[in-house]
Coordinates of N, CA and C in Angstrom, one line a residue:
M1 N 171.7 94.5 67.6 CA 171.2 95.3 66.5 C 172.4 95.8 65.7
K2 N 172.5 95.4 64.5 CA 173.6 95.8 63.7 C 173.9 97.3 63.6
N3 N 172.9 98.1 63.2 CA 173.1 99.5 63.0 C 172.7 100.3 64.2
L4 N 172.2 99.7 65.3 CA 171.8 100.5 66.5 C 172.4 99.7 67.7
L5 N 173.5 100.2 68.2 CA 174.1 99.6 69.3 C 173.5 100.1 70.6
A6 N 173.1 101.3 70.6 CA 172.3 101.9 71.7 C 171.6 103.1 71.2
A7 N 170.4 103.3 71.6 CA 169.7 104.5 71.1 C 168.9 105.1 72.3
V8 N 168.9 106.4 72.4 CA 168.1 107.1 73.3 C 167.0 107.8 72.5
L9 N 165.8 107.5 72.9 CA 164.6 108.1 72.2 C 164.1 109.2 73.1
T10 N 164.0 110.4 72.5 CA 163.5 111.5 73.2 C 162.2 112.0 72.5
A11 N 161.1 111.8 73.1 CA 159.8 112.2 72.5 C 159.7 113.7 72.6
L12 N 159.2 114.3 71.5 CA 159.0 115.7 71.5 C 157.8 116.0 72.4
A13 N 158.0 117.1 73.1 CA 157.0 117.5 74.2 C 155.6 117.6 73.6
T14 N 155.5 118.1 72.4 CA 154.1 118.3 71.8 C 153.4 117.0 71.5
C15 N 154.1 115.9 71.3 CA 153.5 114.6 71.0 C 153.4 113.8 72.3
A16 N 154.2 114.0 73.3 CA 154.3 113.1 74.4 C 153.0 113.1 75.2
C17 N 152.2 114.2 75.1 CA 151.0 114.3 75.9 C 149.8 113.7 75.3
Q18 N 149.9 113.1 74.1 CA 148.8 112.5 73.4 C 148.6 111.1 73.8
A19 N 147.8 110.8 74.8 CA 147.7 109.5 75.4 C 147.0 108.5 74.5
I20 N 146.2 109.0 73.5 CA 145.5 108.1 72.7 C 146.3 107.6 71.5
A21 N 147.4 108.3 71.2 CA 148.2 108.0 70.1 C 149.2 106.9 70.5
D22 N 149.4 105.9 69.6 CA 150.4 104.9 69.9 C 151.7 105.2 69.1
T23 N 151.8 106.3 68.4 CA 153.0 106.7 67.7 C 153.3 108.1 68.0
V24 N 154.6 108.4 68.3 CA 155.0 109.8 68.6 C 156.3 110.1 67.8
D25 N 156.4 111.3 67.4 CA 157.7 111.8 66.8 C 158.7 111.9 67.9
A26 N 159.9 111.5 67.6 CA 161.0 111.5 68.6 C 162.3 111.8 67.9
R27 N 163.3 111.8 68.8 CA 164.7 112.0 68.3 C 165.5 110.8 68.7
C28 N 166.2 110.1 67.8 CA 167.0 109.0 68.2 C 168.5 109.5 68.3
D29 N 169.1 109.3 69.4 CA 170.5 109.6 69.6 C 171.2 108.2 69.6
L30 N 172.1 108.1 68.6 CA 172.8 106.8 68.4 C 174.2 106.8 69.1
Y31 N 174.4 105.8 69.9 CA 175.6 105.7 70.7 C 176.3 104.3 70.3
P32 N 177.6 104.3 70.1 CA 178.3 103.1 69.9 C 178.3 102.4 71.3
A33 N 178.4 101.0 71.2 CA 178.4 100.3 72.5 C 179.5 100.7 73.4
G34 N 179.2 101.0 74.7 CA 180.1 101.3 75.7 C 180.6 102.8 75.7
E35 N 180.0 103.6 74.8 CA 180.4 105.0 74.7 C 179.4 105.9 75.4
D36 N 179.8 107.1 75.8 CA 178.9 108.0 76.4 C 178.6 109.2 75.6
R37 N 179.1 109.2 74.3 CA 178.8 110.3 73.4 C 178.1 109.7 72.2
S38 N 177.1 110.4 71.7 CA 176.4 110.0 70.6 C 177.1 110.3 69.3
V39 N 176.9 109.5 68.3 CA 177.6 109.7 67.0 C 176.6 110.3 66.0
A40 N 175.3 110.3 66.4 CA 174.3 110.9 65.5 C 173.0 111.2 66.3
M41 N 172.3 112.2 65.9 CA 171.0 112.5 66.4 C 170.1 112.7 65.2
I42 N 169.1 111.8 65.1 CA 168.2 111.8 63.9 C 166.8 111.7 64.3
P43 N 165.9 112.3 63.5 CA 164.4 112.2 63.7 C 164.0 110.7 63.6
C44 N 163.0 110.3 64.4 CA 162.5 109.0 64.3 C 161.1 109.0 64.8
T45 N 160.4 107.9 64.7 CA 159.1 107.7 65.3 C 159.1 106.5 66.2
F46 N 158.4 106.6 67.3 CA 158.4 105.5 68.2 C 156.9 105.0 68.4
S47 N 156.7 103.7 68.2 CA 155.3 103.2 68.3 C 155.4 102.0 69.3
Q48 N 154.3 101.9 70.1 CA 154.2 100.8 71.0 C 152.8 100.4 71.1
R49 N 152.6 99.1 70.9 CA 151.2 98.6 71.0 C 151.3 97.1 71.6
Q50 N 150.6 96.9 72.6 CA 150.5 95.6 73.3 C 151.8 95.0 73.5
G51 N 152.8 95.8 73.9 CA 154.1 95.3 74.2 C 155.1 95.3 73.1
Y52 N 154.6 95.4 71.9 CA 155.5 95.5 70.7 C 155.9 96.9 70.4
V53 N 157.2 97.1 70.0 CA 157.8 98.4 69.8 C 158.3 98.5 68.4
T54 N 158.0 99.6 67.7 CA 158.6 99.8 66.4 C 159.3 101.2 66.4
I55 N 160.6 101.2 66.0 CA 161.3 102.5 65.9 C 161.6 102.7 64.4
N56 N 161.1 103.7 63.8 CA 161.4 104.1 62.4 C 162.3 105.3 62.4
R57 N 163.5 105.1 62.0 CA 164.5 106.2 61.9 C 164.4 106.9 60.6
S58 N 164.7 108.2 60.5 CA 164.6 108.9 59.3 C 165.6 108.5 58.3
D59 N 166.7 107.7 58.7 CA 167.7 107.2 57.7 C 167.2 105.9 57.1
G60 N 166.0 105.5 57.3 CA 165.4 104.3 56.7 C 165.5 103.0 57.5
V61 N 166.3 103.1 58.6 CA 166.4 101.9 59.4 C 165.2 101.7 60.3
V62 N 164.6 100.5 60.3 CA 163.4 100.2 61.1 C 163.8 99.1 62.1
H63 N 163.4 99.3 63.4 CA 163.7 98.3 64.4 C 162.3 97.8 64.9
D64 N 162.0 96.5 64.6 CA 160.7 95.9 65.1 C 161.1 95.0 66.3
L65 N 160.6 95.4 67.5 CA 160.9 94.7 68.7 C 159.7 94.0 69.2
S66 N 159.9 92.7 69.5 CA 158.8 91.8 70.1 C 159.1 91.5 71.5
P67 N 158.1 91.6 72.4 CA 158.4 91.3 73.8 C 158.7 89.8 74.0
V68 N 159.6 89.6 75.1 CA 160.0 88.2 75.4 C 159.4 87.9 76.8
G69 N 158.5 86.9 76.8 CA 157.9 86.5 78.1 C 157.1 87.6 78.8
D70 N 157.1 87.5 80.1 CA 156.4 88.5 80.9 C 157.3 89.5 81.6
T71 N 158.6 89.5 81.2 CA 159.5 90.4 81.9 C 159.5 91.7 81.1
P72 N 159.1 92.8 81.8 CA 159.2 94.1 81.1 C 160.6 94.5 80.6
G73 N 160.7 95.1 79.4 CA 162.0 95.6 79.0 C 162.8 94.6 78.2
K74 N 162.4 93.3 78.0 CA 163.1 92.3 77.3 C 162.4 92.1 75.9
F75 N 163.2 92.2 74.9 CA 162.6 92.1 73.5 C 163.6 91.3 72.6
T76 N 163.1 90.9 71.5 CA 164.0 90.4 70.4 C 163.7 91.3 69.2
D77 N 164.7 91.5 68.4 CA 164.5 92.4 67.2 C 164.0 91.4 66.0
Q78 N 163.9 92.0 64.8 CA 163.4 91.3 63.7 C 164.3 90.2 63.2
T79 N 165.6 90.2 63.7 CA 166.5 89.1 63.3 C 166.7 88.1 64.5
G80 N 165.9 88.3 65.6 CA 166.0 87.4 66.7 C 167.0 87.7 67.8
R81 N 167.7 88.8 67.6 CA 168.7 89.2 68.6 C 168.1 89.9 69.8
A82 N 168.7 89.7 71.0 CA 168.2 90.2 72.2 C 168.3 91.7 72.3
V83 N 167.3 92.4 72.8 CA 167.3 93.9 73.0 C 166.7 94.1 74.3
F84 N 167.3 95.1 75.0 CA 166.8 95.4 76.4 C 166.5 96.9 76.5
R85 N 165.4 97.2 77.1 CA 165.1 98.6 77.4 C 165.6 98.9 78.8
Q86 N 166.5 99.9 78.9 CA 167.1 100.2 80.2 C 166.3 101.4 80.9
S87 N 166.3 101.4 82.2 CA 165.6 102.5 82.9 C 166.6 103.5 83.3
G88 N 166.2 104.6 83.9 CA 167.1 105.6 84.4 C 166.9 107.0 83.9
L89 N 166.2 107.1 82.8 CA 166.0 108.5 82.2 C 164.7 109.1 82.6
G90 N 163.8 108.4 83.3 CA 162.6 109.0 83.7 C 161.8 109.5 82.5
D91 N 161.3 110.8 82.6 CA 160.5 111.3 81.5 C 161.3 111.9 80.4
Q92 N 162.7 111.7 80.4 CA 163.6 112.2 79.4 C 163.7 111.3 78.2
G93 N 163.2 110.1 78.3 CA 163.3 109.2 77.1 C 163.5 107.8 77.5
L94 N 163.9 107.0 76.5 CA 164.1 105.5 76.7 C 165.4 105.1 76.1
I95 N 166.0 104.1 76.6 CA 167.3 103.5 76.1 C 167.0 102.1 75.7
F96 N 167.4 101.8 74.5 CA 167.3 100.4 74.0 C 168.7 99.9 73.6

């Protein structure tokens, strides 16, 4: 992903409890590849439906991720580049 080398999505607590909603307000923390410090924290929305994920950042960047096969966490973005969802944050967020 050209503008998003790594992002941590943190869903706001008030929205994370809405099980019927497929879109939540979140915060996107942007990290350069290989770095452990974010270069920006911006509002975003996170949507997931039938395995497809959309991340709309407040700076106008949109990431449309399509699932690859039956392996959880493997996606391609709108340009066909590979994207992986990493585990390890538990209920604290997601890493793409």
